[in-house]
XYZ file of C-alpha atoms in Angstrom:
359
model
C -14.562 9.175 -22.624
C -13.375 11.815 -20.182
C -14.349 12.611 -16.652
C -13.426 15.392 -14.210
C -13.781 14.501 -10.440
C -14.322 17.663 -8.364
C -13.555 17.383 -4.659
C -13.258 19.843 -1.791
C -9.790 18.676 -1.159
C -7.361 15.508 -1.468
C -6.591 15.324 2.168
C -7.488 12.431 4.601
C -11.095 11.074 4.553
C -13.412 8.544 3.188
C -14.739 10.585 0.198
C -11.085 11.652 -0.735
C -9.907 8.079 -0.821
C -12.845 6.934 -2.907
C -12.052 9.712 -5.402
C -8.456 8.651 -5.735
C -9.593 4.979 -6.279
C -12.106 5.927 -8.855
C -9.709 8.294 -10.640
C -6.958 5.400 -10.795
C -9.707 3.086 -11.937
C -10.988 5.264 -14.743
C -7.483 5.887 -16.084
C -6.765 2.091 -15.999
C -9.803 1.740 -18.151
C -8.578 4.036 -20.750
C -10.307 7.220 -19.804
C -8.947 10.629 -19.569
C -9.333 11.708 -15.909
C -8.751 15.004 -14.234
C -9.086 15.363 -10.310
C -9.773 18.931 -9.401
C -9.327 19.990 -5.916
C -10.907 23.122 -4.580
C -8.264 23.457 -1.680
C -4.390 23.554 -1.039
C -5.029 20.692 1.422
C -3.878 17.708 -0.854
C -1.824 15.477 1.503
C -3.072 12.242 -0.350
C -2.496 13.299 -3.943
C 0.620 11.171 -4.507
C -1.777 8.159 -4.252
C -2.946 9.237 -7.766
C -1.578 6.931 -10.489
C 0.729 8.546 -13.146
C -1.582 9.614 -15.959
C -4.281 11.105 -13.834
C -4.315 14.813 -14.347
C -4.317 16.735 -10.942
C -5.548 20.348 -10.801
C -5.833 22.836 -7.989
C -7.934 25.747 -8.035
C -7.770 27.269 -4.531
C -11.266 28.600 -3.554
C -11.077 28.973 0.129
C -7.573 30.035 1.622
C -8.098 33.748 1.492
C -10.763 36.420 0.535
C -9.286 36.978 -2.970
C -9.595 33.062 -3.630
C -13.214 33.123 -2.452
C -13.958 36.325 -4.520
C -12.770 34.564 -7.701
C -13.794 31.000 -7.103
C -16.825 30.778 -9.078
C -15.700 32.369 -12.170
C -12.280 30.413 -12.077
C -13.733 27.106 -11.523
C -16.450 27.717 -14.157
C -14.116 28.928 -16.745
C -11.847 25.773 -16.107
C -14.791 23.282 -16.310
C -16.232 24.996 -19.302
C -12.755 24.718 -21.170
C -12.380 21.182 -20.392
C -15.791 20.301 -21.840
C -15.203 22.379 -24.977
C -11.768 21.176 -25.780
C -12.535 17.422 -26.226
C -14.482 15.696 -28.850
C -16.602 13.645 -26.483
C -18.610 15.358 -23.900
C -16.733 15.393 -20.365
C -18.620 14.059 -17.455
C -18.164 16.148 -14.254
C -18.567 14.401 -10.939
C -19.010 16.642 -7.927
C -18.409 14.977 -4.455
C -20.481 16.322 -1.621
C -21.968 19.827 -0.932
C -18.989 21.989 -1.421
C -18.039 21.105 -4.830
C -21.756 21.189 -5.730
C -21.689 24.987 -5.207
C -19.879 25.131 -8.425
C -22.526 23.482 -10.693
C -23.700 25.619 -13.581
C -26.626 25.597 -15.708
C -24.196 26.351 -18.808
C -22.296 23.011 -18.169
C -23.430 19.450 -19.249
C -23.148 16.031 -18.049
C -23.038 16.860 -14.229
C -23.590 14.337 -11.611
C -23.492 15.039 -7.819
C -22.633 12.347 -5.314
C -23.581 13.257 -1.765
C -22.137 11.048 1.137
C -22.174 13.685 4.017
C -24.830 13.256 6.724
C -23.372 15.514 9.480
C -23.819 19.111 9.012
C -22.894 20.511 12.361
C -21.571 23.916 11.845
C -23.746 26.798 10.503
C -21.606 27.572 7.541
C -22.078 23.910 6.464
C -25.862 24.069 6.708
C -25.711 27.358 4.506
C -23.462 25.770 1.962
C -25.981 22.737 1.789
C -29.037 25.160 1.072
C -27.224 27.010 -1.464
C -25.806 23.482 -3.174
C -29.360 22.174 -3.300
C -30.546 25.114 -5.250
C -27.589 24.603 -7.715
C -28.219 20.724 -7.837
C -31.381 21.273 -9.947
C -29.087 21.664 -12.952
C -27.421 18.367 -12.366
C -28.346 15.218 -14.553
C -28.544 13.190 -11.398
C -28.050 13.196 -7.547
C -26.644 10.249 -6.169
C -26.678 9.391 -2.346
C -24.717 7.125 -0.294
C -27.838 5.417 1.380
C -31.580 5.248 0.921
C -32.219 7.227 4.231
C -30.329 10.181 2.867
C -32.259 9.851 -0.517
C -35.562 9.783 1.210
C -34.417 13.188 2.835
C -33.650 14.727 -0.455
C -37.052 13.993 -1.699
C -38.539 16.800 0.457
C -36.739 19.529 -1.371
C -38.993 21.152 -3.778
C -36.003 22.402 -5.795
C -35.139 18.871 -6.852
C -38.702 17.584 -7.677
C -37.539 17.146 -11.168
C -34.214 15.826 -10.753
C -33.075 12.261 -10.695
C -32.359 10.901 -7.139
C -30.544 7.451 -6.805
C -28.622 5.634 -4.388
C -25.063 4.193 -5.023
C -23.428 2.519 -2.027
C -19.624 2.412 -1.362
C -17.569 -0.584 -2.201
C -13.969 -1.609 -1.094
C -11.052 -3.559 -1.927
C -11.615 -7.065 -0.833
C -8.030 -8.453 -0.366
C -7.851 -8.052 3.330
C -5.888 -10.122 5.830
C -8.455 -12.177 7.687
C -8.889 -12.505 11.543
C -7.945 -15.953 12.837
C -7.781 -15.710 16.666
C -9.469 -13.931 19.645
C -9.058 -12.566 22.918
C -5.260 -12.627 23.367
C -4.279 -12.704 27.011
C -8.095 -12.836 27.832
C -8.695 -9.068 26.914
C -11.435 -8.265 24.471
C -9.711 -5.843 22.249
C -12.260 -3.326 20.610
C -11.433 -0.828 17.781
C -13.114 2.158 16.351
C -11.727 3.847 13.055
C -12.929 7.442 12.796
C -11.479 10.895 12.866
C -12.011 12.622 16.244
C -15.195 14.679 15.718
C -18.200 15.060 17.895
C -20.594 13.372 15.549
C -18.486 10.191 15.591
C -19.646 9.744 19.102
C -16.668 7.915 20.578
C -17.918 8.772 24.063
C -20.727 6.115 23.602
C -18.076 3.431 23.275
C -16.287 4.780 26.418
C -19.424 4.540 28.565
C -20.254 1.054 27.332
C -16.667 -0.096 28.207
C -17.095 1.462 31.736
C -20.309 -0.679 32.040
C -18.549 -3.913 30.982
C -15.280 -3.015 33.287
C -17.878 -2.747 36.275
C -19.147 -6.296 35.505
C -15.590 -7.662 35.661
C -14.923 -8.043 31.977
C -11.477 -7.450 30.682
C -11.986 -4.996 27.692
C -9.583 -2.425 25.810
C -10.372 -0.055 23.100
C -8.027 1.480 20.484
C -9.220 4.741 18.867
C -7.645 5.073 15.255
C -8.187 8.521 13.712
C -6.728 12.103 13.954
C -8.530 15.057 15.260
C -10.228 17.345 12.813
C -11.319 20.149 15.241
C -8.586 21.596 17.605
C -8.934 20.285 21.103
C -11.352 17.552 20.281
C -8.860 14.876 21.228
C -8.150 16.614 24.624
C -12.017 16.667 25.325
C -12.310 12.983 24.549
C -9.228 12.332 26.781
C -11.269 14.280 29.476
C -14.141 12.150 29.212
C -11.859 8.960 29.448
C -10.374 10.484 32.694
C -13.627 11.239 34.165
C -14.733 7.477 33.577
C -11.404 6.373 35.015
C -10.605 4.527 31.847
C -6.919 5.887 31.184
C -5.753 2.150 31.288
C -8.390 0.768 28.893
C -8.667 3.396 26.017
C -5.859 4.352 23.565
C -5.629 7.063 21.186
C -3.275 5.806 18.339
C -3.945 8.770 15.836
C -3.890 8.264 12.126
C -2.728 4.969 10.617
C -1.982 4.166 7.049
C -2.023 0.496 7.487
C -5.366 -0.192 9.107
C -6.347 -3.088 7.027
C -3.173 -4.728 8.486
C -4.052 -3.805 11.864
C -7.754 -5.030 11.932
C -7.200 -8.760 12.566
C -5.536 -7.730 15.787
C -8.900 -6.881 17.220
C -11.798 -8.889 18.418
C -14.525 -6.503 17.261
C -15.240 -3.188 15.460
C -17.739 -0.474 16.725
C -19.304 2.222 14.472
C -21.382 4.488 17.054
C -22.086 7.109 14.554
C -24.650 8.050 12.006
C -22.470 7.525 8.874
C -23.880 7.770 5.415
C -22.029 4.564 4.357
C -18.858 3.830 6.255
C -16.016 2.357 4.487
C -14.291 1.717 7.767
C -17.280 -0.531 8.608
C -17.002 -2.395 5.371
C -13.208 -2.965 6.042
C -13.709 -4.476 9.386
C -16.331 -7.036 7.913
C -13.863 -7.733 4.972
C -11.290 -8.717 7.598
C -13.692 -11.116 9.251
C -14.266 -9.026 12.590
C -17.687 -9.148 14.283
C -19.133 -5.519 13.914
C -21.538 -3.424 15.838
C -23.227 -0.428 14.205
C -25.880 2.072 15.519
C -29.073 1.392 13.907
C -29.091 4.668 11.737
C -27.646 5.994 8.421
C -26.002 3.333 6.373
C -25.332 0.826 8.973
C -28.751 -1.043 8.706
C -28.056 -1.174 4.934
C -24.777 -2.820 5.542
C -25.417 -4.988 8.490
C -27.937 -7.862 8.627
C -28.505 -8.026 12.493
C -27.609 -11.393 14.187
C -26.199 -12.737 10.733
C -23.265 -10.692 9.684
C -22.970 -8.155 12.481
C -24.969 -6.550 15.343
C -27.111 -3.288 15.489
C -27.788 -1.393 18.559
C -29.850 1.516 19.404
C -28.356 4.802 18.394
C -26.678 6.699 21.492
C -27.819 3.857 23.808
C -24.696 2.942 25.864
C -26.395 0.151 27.700
C -27.528 -1.530 24.526
C -24.155 -1.403 23.102
C -22.677 -2.767 26.311
C -25.411 -5.560 26.369
C -24.480 -6.492 22.654
C -20.703 -6.432 23.428
C -21.271 -8.799 26.405
C -22.984 -11.120 24.250
C -19.941 -11.297 21.813
C -17.462 -11.627 24.563
C -19.378 -14.715 26.088
C -20.044 -16.563 22.750
C -16.902 -17.578 20.637
C -18.863 -19.378 18.165
C -21.117 -16.523 17.559
C -18.351 -14.060 17.044
C -16.831 -16.375 14.411
C -19.965 -16.896 12.601
C -20.715 -13.073 12.360
C -17.250 -12.671 11.102
C -17.410 -15.519 8.434
C -20.708 -14.193 7.033
C -19.467 -10.653 6.918
C -16.577 -11.726 4.733
C -19.031 -13.298 2.264
C -21.396 -10.263 2.295
C -18.462 -7.818 1.516
C -17.103 -10.159 -1.314
C -20.618 -10.538 -2.906
C -22.230 -7.140 -2.435
C -19.763 -4.346 -1.567
C -16.681 -4.871 -3.571
C -14.751 -2.116 -5.314
C -15.469 -3.682 -8.871
C -19.257 -3.602 -8.201
C -18.884 0.092 -7.158
C -16.699 1.239 -9.906
C -19.171 -0.344 -12.473
C -21.987 1.728 -11.168
C -19.965 4.961 -11.423
C -18.925 4.171 -14.832
C -22.249 3.925 -15.897
C -22.933 7.571 -15.289
C -20.059 8.384 -17.590
C -21.370 6.250 -20.494
C -25.149 7.563 -20.438
Protein backbone atom coordinates (compact mmCIF):
# COMPACT_ATOMS: atom_id res chain seq x y z
CA UNK A 1 0.00 0.00 0.00
CA UNK A 2 1.21 3.47 -0.85
CA UNK A 3 0.02 6.94 0.14
CA UNK A 4 0.94 10.52 -0.68
CA UNK A 5 -0.04 13.20 1.81
CA UNK A 6 -0.28 16.58 0.09
CA UNK A 7 -0.09 19.61 2.39
CA UNK A 8 0.30 23.35 1.80
CA UNK A 9 3.37 23.43 4.03
CA UNK A 10 4.93 21.54 6.90
CA UNK A 11 5.26 24.49 9.25
CA UNK A 12 3.52 25.12 12.56
CA UNK A 13 -0.19 24.30 12.71
CA UNK A 14 -2.76 21.67 13.64
CA UNK A 15 -3.14 20.22 10.14
CA UNK A 16 0.61 20.07 9.68
CA UNK A 17 1.08 18.20 12.96
CA UNK A 18 -1.65 15.74 12.01
CA UNK A 19 0.00 15.07 8.65
CA UNK A 20 3.30 14.35 10.40
CA UNK A 21 1.66 11.95 12.83
CA UNK A 22 -0.26 10.18 10.06
CA UNK A 23 2.85 9.83 7.91
CA UNK A 24 4.81 8.30 10.78
CA UNK A 25 1.95 5.94 11.62
CA UNK A 26 1.49 4.74 8.03
CA UNK A 27 5.21 4.11 7.69
CA UNK A 28 5.25 2.12 10.94
CA UNK A 29 2.42 0.04 9.50
CA UNK A 30 4.60 -0.89 6.53
CA UNK A 31 3.24 1.50 3.92
CA UNK A 32 5.26 3.53 1.47
CA UNK A 33 4.66 7.16 2.47
CA UNK A 34 5.47 10.42 0.72
CA UNK A 35 4.67 13.82 2.19
CA UNK A 36 4.43 16.40 -0.58
CA UNK A 37 4.74 20.01 0.57
CA UNK A 38 3.68 22.80 -1.78
CA UNK A 39 5.76 25.43 0.01
CA UNK A 40 9.31 26.19 1.14
CA UNK A 41 8.00 26.74 4.69
CA UNK A 42 8.71 23.37 6.30
CA UNK A 43 10.08 24.06 9.76
CA UNK A 44 8.52 20.87 11.19
CA UNK A 45 9.80 18.38 8.60
CA UNK A 46 12.40 16.97 10.99
CA UNK A 47 9.54 15.43 12.98
CA UNK A 48 8.99 12.95 10.13
CA UNK A 49 10.49 9.55 10.88
CA UNK A 50 13.28 8.12 8.77
CA UNK A 51 11.73 6.21 5.91
CA UNK A 52 9.05 8.79 5.15
CA UNK A 53 9.88 10.37 1.81
CA UNK A 54 9.63 14.15 1.91
CA UNK A 55 9.18 16.07 -1.34
CA UNK A 56 8.90 19.80 -1.94
CA UNK A 57 7.34 21.33 -5.04
CA UNK A 58 7.37 25.07 -4.51
CA UNK A 59 4.11 26.45 -5.87
CA UNK A 60 3.83 29.92 -4.38
CA UNK A 61 7.14 31.63 -3.61
CA UNK A 62 7.35 33.51 -6.90
CA UNK A 63 5.57 34.07 -10.22
CA UNK A 64 7.47 31.27 -12.00
CA UNK A 65 6.58 28.77 -9.27
CA UNK A 66 2.91 29.69 -9.46
CA UNK A 67 2.88 29.57 -13.26
CA UNK A 68 4.34 26.06 -13.39
CA UNK A 69 2.63 24.76 -10.24
CA UNK A 70 -0.27 22.80 -11.69
CA UNK A 71 1.79 20.95 -14.29
CA UNK A 72 4.66 20.14 -11.91
CA UNK A 73 2.40 18.78 -9.19
CA UNK A 74 0.28 16.75 -11.63
CA UNK A 75 3.35 15.24 -13.32
CA UNK A 76 4.76 14.26 -9.94
CA UNK A 77 1.54 12.65 -8.68
CA UNK A 78 0.94 10.89 -12.00
CA UNK A 79 4.46 9.47 -11.95
CA UNK A 80 4.01 8.18 -8.41
CA UNK A 81 0.73 6.48 -9.25
CA UNK A 82 2.12 4.81 -12.37
CA UNK A 83 5.44 3.69 -10.89
CA UNK A 84 4.08 1.22 -8.32
CA UNK A 85 2.12 -1.99 -8.68
CA UNK A 86 -0.58 -1.03 -6.19
CA UNK A 87 -2.60 2.13 -6.79
CA UNK A 88 -1.30 4.99 -4.69
CA UNK A 89 -3.85 6.84 -2.59
CA UNK A 90 -3.50 10.63 -2.59
CA UNK A 91 -4.68 12.56 0.46
CA UNK A 92 -5.10 16.33 0.06
CA UNK A 93 -5.28 18.36 3.27
CA UNK A 94 -7.43 21.51 3.05
CA UNK A 95 -8.31 23.85 0.20
CA UNK A 96 -4.96 24.86 -1.29
CA UNK A 97 -3.71 21.31 -1.94
CA UNK A 98 -7.18 20.47 -3.30
CA UNK A 99 -6.52 22.92 -6.15
CA UNK A 100 -4.24 20.24 -7.59
CA UNK A 101 -6.84 17.46 -7.84
CA UNK A 102 -7.06 16.09 -11.37
CA UNK A 103 -9.69 14.04 -13.17
CA UNK A 104 -6.79 11.99 -14.58
CA UNK A 105 -5.64 10.76 -11.17
CA UNK A 106 -7.24 7.94 -9.15
CA UNK A 107 -7.84 7.25 -5.44
CA UNK A 108 -8.02 10.86 -4.31
CA UNK A 109 -9.45 11.87 -0.93
CA UNK A 110 -9.74 15.44 0.39
CA UNK A 111 -9.67 16.25 4.11
CA UNK A 112 -11.07 19.67 5.07
CA UNK A 113 -10.44 21.09 8.53
CA UNK A 114 -10.49 24.80 7.70
CA UNK A 115 -13.44 26.83 8.93
CA UNK A 116 -12.09 30.39 8.68
CA UNK A 117 -11.67 32.05 5.29
CA UNK A 118 -11.13 35.70 6.13
CA UNK A 119 -8.96 36.82 3.24
CA UNK A 120 -10.42 37.37 -0.22
CA UNK A 121 -7.80 35.15 -1.86
CA UNK A 122 -8.69 32.30 0.55
CA UNK A 123 -12.33 32.48 -0.50
CA UNK A 124 -11.31 32.41 -4.16
CA UNK A 125 -9.19 29.31 -3.52
CA UNK A 126 -12.13 27.65 -1.80
CA UNK A 127 -14.43 28.23 -4.79
CA UNK A 128 -11.86 26.84 -7.22
CA UNK A 129 -11.07 23.90 -4.95
CA UNK A 130 -14.74 22.97 -4.61
CA UNK A 131 -15.02 22.69 -8.40
CA UNK A 132 -11.97 20.41 -8.40
CA UNK A 133 -13.26 18.27 -5.54
CA UNK A 134 -15.93 16.70 -7.71
CA UNK A 135 -13.16 14.44 -9.03
CA UNK A 136 -12.30 13.16 -5.54
CA UNK A 137 -13.48 9.77 -4.33
CA UNK A 138 -14.51 11.34 -1.03
CA UNK A 139 -14.46 14.63 0.84
CA UNK A 140 -13.95 14.21 4.55
CA UNK A 141 -14.74 17.06 6.96
CA UNK A 142 -13.56 17.63 10.51
CA UNK A 143 -17.05 18.15 11.97
CA UNK A 144 -20.73 17.73 11.12
CA UNK A 145 -21.40 21.46 10.84
CA UNK A 146 -18.84 21.74 8.04
CA UNK A 147 -20.21 18.63 6.32
CA UNK A 148 -23.70 20.13 6.29
CA UNK A 149 -22.30 23.31 4.75
CA UNK A 150 -20.73 21.33 1.91
CA UNK A 151 -24.05 19.70 1.06
CA UNK A 152 -25.24 23.00 -0.40
CA UNK A 153 -22.61 22.98 -3.16
CA UNK A 154 -24.22 21.70 -6.37
CA UNK A 155 -20.85 20.66 -7.79
CA UNK A 156 -20.52 18.08 -5.01
CA UNK A 157 -24.01 16.54 -5.07
CA UNK A 158 -22.60 13.26 -6.45
CA UNK A 159 -19.52 13.20 -4.20
CA UNK A 160 -19.20 11.26 -0.95
CA UNK A 161 -19.27 13.64 2.01
CA UNK A 162 -18.17 12.19 5.33
CA UNK A 163 -17.00 13.26 8.79
CA UNK A 164 -13.75 12.18 10.45
CA UNK A 165 -12.93 13.76 13.80
CA UNK A 166 -9.42 14.40 15.08
CA UNK A 167 -7.65 12.23 17.62
CA UNK A 168 -4.61 12.84 19.82
CA UNK A 169 -1.92 10.99 21.74
CA UNK A 170 -3.31 10.30 25.20
CA UNK A 171 -0.14 9.88 27.30
CA UNK A 172 -0.48 13.32 28.90
CA UNK A 173 0.67 14.49 32.34
CA UNK A 174 -2.48 14.91 34.44
CA UNK A 175 -3.46 17.96 36.47
CA UNK A 176 -3.39 17.31 40.22
CA UNK A 177 -3.92 20.62 42.03
CA UNK A 178 -5.68 23.96 41.53
CA UNK A 179 -5.26 27.65 42.24
CA UNK A 180 -1.67 28.05 43.37
CA UNK A 181 -1.39 31.21 45.53
CA UNK A 182 -5.16 31.71 45.18
CA UNK A 183 -4.79 32.83 41.53
CA UNK A 184 -7.00 31.10 38.96
CA UNK A 185 -4.72 30.48 35.97
CA UNK A 186 -6.31 30.29 32.51
CA UNK A 187 -4.66 29.29 29.26
CA UNK A 188 -5.54 29.62 25.59
CA UNK A 189 -3.46 27.76 23.02
CA UNK A 190 -3.95 29.29 19.59
CA UNK A 191 -1.96 31.21 17.04
CA UNK A 192 -2.51 34.95 17.24
CA UNK A 193 -5.08 35.48 14.51
CA UNK A 194 -8.26 37.59 14.52
CA UNK A 195 -10.57 34.60 14.14
CA UNK A 196 -9.19 33.02 17.33
CA UNK A 197 -10.98 35.74 19.33
CA UNK A 198 -8.49 36.19 22.16
CA UNK A 199 -10.14 39.50 23.00
CA UNK A 200 -13.28 37.67 24.16
CA UNK A 201 -11.24 36.10 26.95
CA UNK A 202 -9.61 39.42 27.81
CA UNK A 203 -13.02 41.05 28.31
CA UNK A 204 -14.27 38.13 30.39
CA UNK A 205 -11.20 38.42 32.62
CA UNK A 206 -11.89 42.13 33.05
CA UNK A 207 -15.40 41.29 34.27
CA UNK A 208 -14.03 38.79 36.79
CA UNK A 209 -11.33 41.15 38.08
CA UNK A 210 -13.91 43.86 38.59
CA UNK A 211 -15.81 41.39 40.78
CA UNK A 212 -12.73 40.81 42.91
CA UNK A 213 -11.55 37.44 41.57
CA UNK A 214 -7.84 36.76 41.13
CA UNK A 215 -7.40 35.61 37.54
CA UNK A 216 -4.49 35.41 35.09
CA UNK A 217 -4.31 34.30 31.45
CA UNK A 218 -1.40 32.88 29.47
CA UNK A 219 -1.66 33.05 25.68
CA UNK A 220 0.42 30.34 24.03
CA UNK A 221 0.94 30.71 20.28
CA UNK A 222 2.87 32.80 17.80
CA UNK A 223 1.48 35.52 15.58
CA UNK A 224 0.67 34.60 11.98
CA UNK A 225 -0.23 38.05 10.65
CA UNK A 226 2.26 40.86 11.15
CA UNK A 227 1.14 43.25 13.87
CA UNK A 228 -1.50 40.94 15.34
CA UNK A 229 0.35 40.53 18.64
CA UNK A 230 0.68 44.30 18.99
CA UNK A 231 -3.04 44.73 18.28
CA UNK A 232 -3.93 42.23 21.00
CA UNK A 233 -1.53 43.87 23.45
CA UNK A 234 -3.25 47.16 22.73
CA UNK A 235 -6.59 45.58 23.67
CA UNK A 236 -4.96 44.36 26.89
CA UNK A 237 -3.65 47.86 27.61
CA UNK A 238 -7.03 49.45 26.93
CA UNK A 239 -8.60 47.09 29.46
CA UNK A 240 -5.76 47.70 31.98
CA UNK A 241 -4.89 44.01 31.99
CA UNK A 242 -1.12 44.29 31.57
CA UNK A 243 -0.50 42.50 34.88
CA UNK A 244 -3.00 39.74 34.17
CA UNK A 245 -2.40 38.63 30.55
CA UNK A 246 0.86 37.11 29.34
CA UNK A 247 1.92 36.37 25.76
CA UNK A 248 4.26 33.37 25.86
CA UNK A 249 4.73 32.84 22.14
CA UNK A 250 5.09 29.42 20.55
CA UNK A 251 5.88 26.51 22.86
CA UNK A 252 6.97 23.01 21.89
CA UNK A 253 6.16 21.48 25.28
CA UNK A 254 2.51 22.48 25.65
CA UNK A 255 1.43 19.09 26.98
CA UNK A 256 3.94 19.47 29.83
CA UNK A 257 2.68 22.98 30.61
CA UNK A 258 -1.05 22.24 30.65
CA UNK A 259 -1.18 20.75 34.20
CA UNK A 260 0.01 24.14 35.51
CA UNK A 261 -3.34 25.74 34.64
CA UNK A 262 -6.75 25.72 36.26
CA UNK A 263 -8.84 25.89 33.06
CA UNK A 264 -8.53 26.03 29.28
CA UNK A 265 -10.59 28.32 27.04
CA UNK A 266 -11.31 27.94 23.32
CA UNK A 267 -13.21 31.08 22.24
CA UNK A 268 -13.05 30.49 18.47
CA UNK A 269 -15.12 28.69 15.85
CA UNK A 270 -12.60 25.90 15.23
CA UNK A 271 -13.37 22.90 13.06
CA UNK A 272 -12.10 20.36 15.59
CA UNK A 273 -9.49 21.72 17.97
CA UNK A 274 -6.54 19.52 18.89
CA UNK A 275 -5.64 22.04 21.59
CA UNK A 276 -9.04 21.49 23.19
CA UNK A 277 -8.62 17.71 23.03
CA UNK A 278 -5.17 17.96 24.60
CA UNK A 279 -6.41 20.13 27.46
CA UNK A 280 -9.12 17.59 28.20
CA UNK A 281 -6.59 14.75 28.06
CA UNK A 282 -4.59 16.60 30.72
CA UNK A 283 -7.63 16.74 32.98
CA UNK A 284 -8.29 20.47 32.73
CA UNK A 285 -11.82 21.82 32.94
CA UNK A 286 -12.40 23.31 29.50
CA UNK A 287 -14.69 26.02 28.14
CA UNK A 288 -15.55 26.21 24.45
CA UNK A 289 -17.78 28.44 22.38
CA UNK A 290 -20.93 26.64 21.24
CA UNK A 291 -19.95 26.63 17.54
CA UNK A 292 -17.86 24.56 15.14
CA UNK A 293 -16.49 21.32 16.51
CA UNK A 294 -16.60 22.22 20.22
CA UNK A 295 -20.18 20.95 20.77
CA UNK A 296 -19.12 17.65 19.19
CA UNK A 297 -16.27 17.37 21.71
CA UNK A 298 -17.73 18.83 24.90
CA UNK A 299 -20.79 17.43 26.67
CA UNK A 300 -21.91 20.56 28.50
CA UNK A 301 -21.75 20.31 32.31
CA UNK A 302 -20.39 16.76 32.09
CA UNK A 303 -16.82 16.98 30.73
CA UNK A 304 -16.58 20.70 29.97
CA UNK A 305 -18.61 23.86 29.54
CA UNK A 306 -20.11 25.49 26.47
CA UNK A 307 -20.86 29.19 26.35
CA UNK A 308 -22.52 31.45 23.80
CA UNK A 309 -20.11 32.35 20.99
CA UNK A 310 -18.73 35.91 21.28
CA UNK A 311 -20.65 36.48 24.54
CA UNK A 312 -18.01 37.66 27.03
CA UNK A 313 -20.56 37.94 29.85
CA UNK A 314 -21.60 34.31 29.44
CA UNK A 315 -17.95 33.25 29.37
CA UNK A 316 -17.27 35.22 32.55
CA UNK A 317 -20.29 33.64 34.26
CA UNK A 318 -19.11 30.13 33.37
CA UNK A 319 -15.59 30.90 34.59
CA UNK A 320 -16.97 32.28 37.84
CA UNK A 321 -18.82 29.02 38.40
CA UNK A 322 -15.58 27.08 37.95
CA UNK A 323 -13.63 29.32 40.29
CA UNK A 324 -16.20 28.92 43.05
CA UNK A 325 -16.69 25.15 42.81
CA UNK A 326 -13.60 23.00 43.31
CA UNK A 327 -15.50 19.68 43.15
CA UNK A 328 -17.17 20.71 39.90
CA UNK A 329 -13.79 21.52 38.31
CA UNK A 330 -12.34 18.17 39.31
CA UNK A 331 -15.37 16.26 38.06
CA UNK A 332 -15.20 17.96 34.66
CA UNK A 333 -11.49 17.19 34.38
CA UNK A 334 -11.91 13.55 35.39
CA UNK A 335 -14.74 13.00 32.91
CA UNK A 336 -12.78 14.77 30.17
CA UNK A 337 -9.88 12.33 30.50
CA UNK A 338 -12.23 9.39 30.16
CA UNK A 339 -13.90 10.82 27.06
CA UNK A 340 -10.61 11.49 25.25
CA UNK A 341 -9.26 8.03 26.00
CA UNK A 342 -12.46 6.39 24.75
CA UNK A 343 -13.46 8.51 21.76
CA UNK A 344 -10.60 10.71 20.56
CA UNK A 345 -7.38 8.72 20.75
CA UNK A 346 -4.87 8.77 17.91
CA UNK A 347 -5.27 5.03 17.34
CA UNK A 348 -8.96 5.50 16.68
CA UNK A 349 -8.24 8.32 14.21
CA UNK A 350 -5.44 6.44 12.42
CA UNK A 351 -7.65 3.45 11.71
CA UNK A 352 -10.27 5.69 10.13
CA UNK A 353 -7.71 7.31 7.83
CA UNK A 354 -6.25 3.93 6.97
CA UNK A 355 -9.66 2.73 5.81
CA UNK A 356 -9.52 5.21 2.91
CA UNK A 357 -6.26 3.63 1.72
CA UNK A 358 -7.62 0.09 1.89
CA UNK A 359 -10.85 0.79 -0.06
